[in-house]
Each structure stands twice: as structure tokens, then as C-alpha cells.
Amino acid sequence: MTPYPGAYWEPLWAEGRRYRQLDDAETRLMAGRLGPGRGRPALDIGCGDGSLARHLHHGLGYRTTGVDCAPSALAVAQDSSPSTGPLWRLLDFTTDDLGALPDPAYAVITCRLVYRWVDRKPAFLDRVRRILAPGGTFWVVTEIAGRREATDLRRHLGITTGEAETLTAAWSVVRTADLDVLRCYALSP
């Protein structure tokens, strides 16, 4: 990565790059693991085009904030949202002041297709734990290395076994489910 992740992601979003969209299988799994929001706060880290944040907000009923380090990603998210949609914040979750977030704690924190790209994973996880409400859930969706065909140039994109162990090590509840090359983690303290 780069010292400032926005320097890497901004040009990709600005040139129109888009990433894997939510599908029915993933949204059903998420609904089963996260349950109804009932207006509780949720935070989507690395929200990109905002599709997950919108689903949390409108589909599951959370009061959602989406954060991303790329201004162009947030512009896409804002352009795709009704005025009653999620809040959007330009924020590098790994380094910026978390006091800039609208809530001190979140019932749900999501990190979809982002964890693999985080350089300092233990520090990132500590920051998540700091703002996850008691009884909350950290929802991570990430690709697992080696699940793609041997000829696929993106075969290396997932997390390794060691990175998966770092992700799950300090949680009392770890529930996983696989969706093709992805693994979904529902982690609770």
C-alpha cells in the first residue's frame, strides 16, 4: 500500500473503476448474521460506491455512516443515495481521528473487500474494537488467497491463513460462511 491509502484508491475510483457488487446470497447471509437494525448505528469502513452502507441503512434499518479515504468513491456513493440515506464521511479509518465519526460506538461495523488491503492489521482491529458497542458485530467480507483458479491472475488477492488468524484471534465469537472465493466473518467480543 501507500503511506496514504487515498493516494492509491482515489485515481482508481476517479477513472471509473468499480468492484464486486452485493448479491442476494450475501445480503441474505448478512441479514441472518446482523439482524434488524432498529435505528442502531452502523459504520461501513471503505464504503466505496456505498452499496453496502445503503443496504444496511434502507434494507436492514441501521442508522449508517459510510467512510472512505477516496473522495471520488464518496462522490459516487452520495450521487447514488436519496437524501434520507446514510451519512458519508471522508476518512482514512487507519489513521484519522475516530472522534470525527458521528457516533462514539457502533452496533455493527462492516469491512467489505477492504481488510486484505490494510497494512497494519492488528492496529486496525484495535481501532475497530475501540468503537464497537458491547454486544456488537464486526462484519468482514474478504477474499481468501488461493481460491481462484490457478490461471486467474487475481489468485493472490485474498488474505492468507496467517492474516485470517490475526483477524479472528481476539474475538470470543467467530462465525464464518463461504460465498465462492469470499469468506464472511461475523465477529463479536
mmCIF file of C-alpha atoms in Angstrom:
data_model
loop_
_atom_site.group_PDB
_atom_site.id
_atom_site.type_symbol
_atom_site.label_atom_id
_atom_site.label_comp_id
_atom_site.label_asym_id
_atom_site.label_seq_id
_atom_site.Cartn_x
_atom_site.Cartn_y
_atom_site.Cartn_z
ATOM 1 C CA MET A 1 0.000 0.000 0.000
ATOM 2 C CA THR A 2 0.957 3.620 0.258
ATOM 3 C CA PRO A 3 1.536 5.864 3.271
ATOM 4 C CA TYR A 4 -1.876 7.384 2.466
ATOM 5 C CA PRO A 5 -4.301 4.780 1.056
ATOM 6 C CA GLY A 6 -6.351 7.516 -0.600
ATOM 7 C CA ALA A 7 -3.406 8.175 -2.930
ATOM 8 C CA TYR A 8 -3.786 4.613 -4.236
ATOM 9 C CA TRP A 9 -7.601 4.334 -4.342
ATOM 10 C CA GLU A 10 -8.553 7.837 -5.495
ATOM 11 C CA PRO A 11 -7.273 7.527 -9.090
ATOM 12 C CA LEU A 12 -8.984 4.136 -9.470
ATOM 13 C CA TRP A 13 -12.369 5.483 -8.384
ATOM 14 C CA ALA A 14 -11.868 8.680 -10.372
ATOM 15 C CA GLU A 15 -11.257 6.719 -13.585
ATOM 16 C CA GLY A 16 -14.489 4.776 -13.066
ATOM 17 C CA ARG A 17 -13.235 1.514 -11.539
ATOM 18 C CA ARG A 18 -15.978 -0.420 -9.765
ATOM 19 C CA TYR A 19 -15.809 -3.500 -7.591
ATOM 20 C CA ARG A 20 -17.854 -6.609 -6.811
ATOM 21 C CA GLN A 21 -21.471 -5.711 -6.094
ATOM 22 C CA LEU A 22 -23.599 -7.161 -3.320
ATOM 23 C CA ASP A 23 -25.673 -10.129 -4.417
ATOM 24 C CA ASP A 24 -28.727 -11.853 -2.952
ATOM 25 C CA ALA A 25 -26.741 -14.628 -1.268
ATOM 26 C CA GLU A 26 -24.531 -12.118 0.530
ATOM 27 C CA THR A 27 -27.396 -9.862 1.627
ATOM 28 C CA ARG A 28 -29.376 -12.859 2.952
ATOM 29 C CA LEU A 29 -26.347 -14.067 4.892
ATOM 30 C CA MET A 30 -25.756 -10.589 6.279
ATOM 31 C CA ALA A 31 -29.384 -10.221 7.360
ATOM 32 C CA GLY A 32 -29.172 -13.542 9.191
ATOM 33 C CA ARG A 33 -25.943 -12.660 10.988
ATOM 34 C CA LEU A 34 -26.618 -8.971 11.749
ATOM 35 C CA GLY A 35 -30.384 -8.910 12.247
ATOM 36 C CA PRO A 36 -32.619 -5.855 12.068
ATOM 37 C CA GLY A 37 -31.014 -2.511 12.776
ATOM 38 C CA ARG A 38 -33.899 -0.789 14.568
ATOM 39 C CA GLY A 39 -32.153 2.540 14.110
ATOM 40 C CA ARG A 40 -28.941 1.465 15.850
ATOM 41 C CA PRO A 41 -25.703 2.952 14.448
ATOM 42 C CA ALA A 42 -23.653 1.081 11.845
ATOM 43 C CA LEU A 43 -20.336 2.012 10.278
ATOM 44 C CA ASP A 44 -19.177 0.830 6.852
ATOM 45 C CA ILE A 45 -15.381 1.126 6.550
ATOM 46 C CA GLY A 46 -14.159 1.576 2.979
ATOM 47 C CA CYS A 47 -17.705 2.132 1.729
ATOM 48 C CA GLY A 48 -16.718 2.685 -1.909
ATOM 49 C CA ASP A 49 -19.841 3.263 -4.007
ATOM 50 C CA GLY A 50 -21.994 2.969 -0.894
ATOM 51 C CA SER A 51 -23.983 -0.133 -1.837
ATOM 52 C CA LEU A 52 -23.341 -1.927 1.474
ATOM 53 C CA ALA A 53 -23.998 1.223 3.522
ATOM 54 C CA ARG A 54 -27.286 1.769 1.660
ATOM 55 C CA HIS A 55 -28.270 -1.861 2.266
ATOM 56 C CA LEU A 56 -27.535 -1.540 5.988
ATOM 57 C CA HIS A 57 -29.482 1.713 6.138
ATOM 58 C CA HIS A 58 -32.522 1.010 3.950
ATOM 59 C CA GLY A 59 -32.569 -2.792 3.825
ATOM 60 C CA LEU A 60 -31.757 -3.673 7.426
ATOM 61 C CA GLY A 61 -32.769 -0.471 9.211
ATOM 62 C CA TYR A 62 -29.472 0.670 10.712
ATOM 63 C CA ARG A 63 -28.554 4.357 11.020
ATOM 64 C CA THR A 64 -25.500 4.053 8.824
ATOM 65 C CA THR A 65 -22.352 6.066 8.227
ATOM 66 C CA GLY A 66 -20.118 5.154 5.299
ATOM 67 C CA VAL A 67 -16.462 6.193 5.365
ATOM 68 C CA ASP A 68 -13.868 6.024 2.627
ATOM 69 C CA CYS A 69 -10.442 7.558 2.023
ATOM 70 C CA ALA A 70 -11.154 8.264 -1.687
ATOM 71 C CA PRO A 71 -13.180 11.417 -2.421
ATOM 72 C CA SER A 72 -14.294 10.017 -5.792
ATOM 73 C CA ALA A 73 -15.733 6.910 -4.123
ATOM 74 C CA LEU A 74 -17.738 9.101 -1.746
ATOM 75 C CA ALA A 75 -18.963 11.199 -4.667
ATOM 76 C CA VAL A 76 -20.332 8.030 -6.321
ATOM 77 C CA ALA A 77 -21.927 6.965 -3.018
ATOM 78 C CA GLN A 78 -23.549 10.363 -2.474
ATOM 79 C CA ASP A 79 -24.814 10.578 -6.059
ATOM 80 C CA SER A 80 -26.497 7.175 -5.667
ATOM 81 C CA SER A 81 -28.251 7.948 -2.385
ATOM 82 C CA PRO A 82 -31.549 9.559 -1.563
ATOM 83 C CA SER A 83 -31.417 12.431 0.890
ATOM 84 C CA THR A 84 -32.649 10.077 3.629
ATOM 85 C CA GLY A 85 -29.750 7.696 3.048
ATOM 86 C CA PRO A 86 -26.572 7.056 5.010
ATOM 87 C CA LEU A 87 -24.183 9.757 6.157
ATOM 88 C CA TRP A 88 -20.933 9.877 4.190
ATOM 89 C CA ARG A 89 -17.543 10.893 5.599
ATOM 90 C CA LEU A 90 -14.124 11.252 4.005
ATOM 91 C CA LEU A 91 -11.960 9.384 6.499
ATOM 92 C CA ASP A 92 -8.969 7.077 6.490
ATOM 93 C CA PHE A 93 -10.043 4.694 9.239
ATOM 94 C CA THR A 94 -6.471 3.507 9.800
ATOM 95 C CA THR A 95 -5.031 6.931 10.670
ATOM 96 C CA ASP A 96 -7.656 9.666 11.041
ATOM 97 C CA ASP A 97 -9.210 10.768 14.315
ATOM 98 C CA LEU A 98 -12.152 8.470 15.054
ATOM 99 C CA GLY A 99 -13.664 11.306 17.096
ATOM 100 C CA ALA A 100 -14.746 12.752 13.742
ATOM 101 C CA LEU A 101 -17.308 9.948 13.422
ATOM 102 C CA PRO A 102 -20.905 10.893 14.296
ATOM 103 C CA ASP A 103 -21.308 8.166 16.942
ATOM 104 C CA PRO A 104 -18.947 7.088 19.741
ATOM 105 C CA ALA A 105 -19.853 3.399 19.282
ATOM 106 C CA TYR A 106 -21.485 1.216 16.625
ATOM 107 C CA ALA A 107 -23.726 -1.844 16.894
ATOM 108 C CA VAL A 108 -22.360 -3.067 13.566
ATOM 109 C CA ILE A 109 -19.105 -2.253 11.820
ATOM 110 C CA THR A 110 -18.605 -3.609 8.323
ATOM 111 C CA CYS A 111 -15.477 -4.006 6.251
ATOM 112 C CA ARG A 112 -16.248 -5.481 2.836
ATOM 113 C CA LEU A 113 -13.382 -6.229 0.439
ATOM 114 C CA VAL A 114 -11.112 -3.879 2.396
ATOM 115 C CA TYR A 115 -9.361 -5.914 5.108
ATOM 116 C CA ARG A 116 -6.947 -7.524 2.649
ATOM 117 C CA TRP A 117 -5.580 -4.077 1.767
ATOM 118 C CA VAL A 118 -4.960 -2.893 5.340
ATOM 119 C CA ASP A 119 -1.234 -2.710 6.082
ATOM 120 C CA ARG A 120 -1.239 -2.745 9.888
ATOM 121 C CA LYS A 121 -3.985 -5.263 10.591
ATOM 122 C CA PRO A 122 -3.546 -5.571 14.408
ATOM 123 C CA ALA A 123 -3.713 -1.773 14.811
ATOM 124 C CA PHE A 124 -6.738 -1.634 12.507
ATOM 125 C CA LEU A 125 -8.518 -4.310 14.549
ATOM 126 C CA ASP A 126 -7.742 -2.445 17.783
ATOM 127 C CA ARG A 127 -9.395 0.671 16.328
ATOM 128 C CA VAL A 128 -12.475 -1.367 15.366
ATOM 129 C CA ARG A 129 -12.739 -2.860 18.869
ATOM 130 C CA ARG A 130 -12.475 0.614 20.401
ATOM 131 C CA ILE A 131 -15.685 1.803 18.717
ATOM 132 C CA LEU A 132 -17.674 -1.440 18.538
ATOM 133 C CA ALA A 133 -20.556 -1.275 21.025
ATOM 134 C CA PRO A 134 -20.839 -4.012 23.672
ATOM 135 C CA GLY A 135 -22.569 -6.975 22.034
ATOM 136 C CA GLY A 136 -21.870 -5.533 18.588
ATOM 137 C CA THR A 137 -20.744 -7.348 15.466
ATOM 138 C CA PHE A 138 -17.786 -6.712 13.201
ATOM 139 C CA TRP A 139 -18.772 -7.998 9.737
ATOM 140 C CA VAL A 140 -15.828 -8.676 7.422
ATOM 141 C CA VAL A 141 -16.084 -9.937 3.862
ATOM 142 C CA THR A 142 -12.773 -10.794 2.253
ATOM 143 C CA GLU A 143 -11.372 -12.996 -0.414
ATOM 144 C CA ILE A 144 -9.335 -15.997 0.693
ATOM 145 C CA ALA A 145 -5.990 -16.459 -1.097
ATOM 146 C CA GLY A 146 -5.757 -19.392 -3.449
ATOM 147 C CA ARG A 147 -9.480 -19.915 -4.018
ATOM 148 C CA ARG A 148 -9.415 -18.756 -7.625
ATOM 149 C CA GLU A 149 -8.336 -20.993 -10.480
ATOM 150 C CA ALA A 150 -4.553 -21.399 -10.811
ATOM 151 C CA THR A 151 -4.629 -19.474 -14.094
ATOM 152 C CA ASP A 152 -6.522 -16.481 -12.639
ATOM 153 C CA LEU A 153 -4.166 -13.507 -12.269
ATOM 154 C CA ARG A 154 -6.174 -12.361 -9.215
ATOM 155 C CA ARG A 155 -5.500 -15.631 -7.338
ATOM 156 C CA HIS A 156 -3.185 -13.819 -4.877
ATOM 157 C CA LEU A 157 -5.747 -11.158 -3.842
ATOM 158 C CA GLY A 158 -7.136 -12.871 -0.767
ATOM 159 C CA ILE A 159 -5.918 -12.971 2.788
ATOM 160 C CA THR A 160 -3.543 -15.683 3.901
ATOM 161 C CA THR A 161 -4.131 -18.227 6.663
ATOM 162 C CA GLY A 162 -1.968 -16.101 8.993
ATOM 163 C CA GLU A 163 -3.958 -12.952 8.192
ATOM 164 C CA ALA A 164 -7.190 -14.871 8.872
ATOM 165 C CA GLU A 165 -5.789 -15.947 12.246
ATOM 166 C CA THR A 166 -4.904 -12.332 13.068
ATOM 167 C CA LEU A 167 -8.446 -11.306 12.127
ATOM 168 C CA THR A 168 -10.169 -13.878 14.338
ATOM 169 C CA ALA A 169 -7.746 -14.195 17.278
ATOM 170 C CA ALA A 170 -9.159 -11.752 19.830
ATOM 171 C CA TRP A 171 -12.906 -12.323 19.430
ATOM 172 C CA SER A 172 -15.000 -14.526 21.700
ATOM 173 C CA VAL A 173 -17.493 -15.312 18.924
ATOM 174 C CA VAL A 174 -16.312 -16.125 15.391
ATOM 175 C CA ARG A 175 -18.858 -17.247 12.826
ATOM 176 C CA THR A 176 -17.896 -17.761 9.194
ATOM 177 C CA ALA A 177 -19.611 -18.589 5.946
ATOM 178 C CA ASP A 178 -18.176 -19.042 2.478
ATOM 179 C CA LEU A 179 -19.506 -17.483 -0.702
ATOM 180 C CA ASP A 180 -17.423 -18.730 -3.657
ATOM 181 C CA VAL A 181 -13.985 -17.059 -3.279
ATOM 182 C CA LEU A 182 -15.173 -14.929 -0.362
ATOM 183 C CA ARG A 183 -15.351 -15.673 3.330
ATOM 184 C CA CYS A 184 -17.731 -13.728 5.547
ATOM 185 C CA TYR A 185 -16.852 -13.277 9.216
ATOM 186 C CA ALA A 186 -19.260 -12.232 11.961
ATOM 187 C CA LEU A 187 -17.014 -11.344 14.914
ATOM 188 C CA SER A 188 -18.159 -10.327 18.387
ATOM 189 C CA PRO A 189 -16.249 -9.511 21.580
#
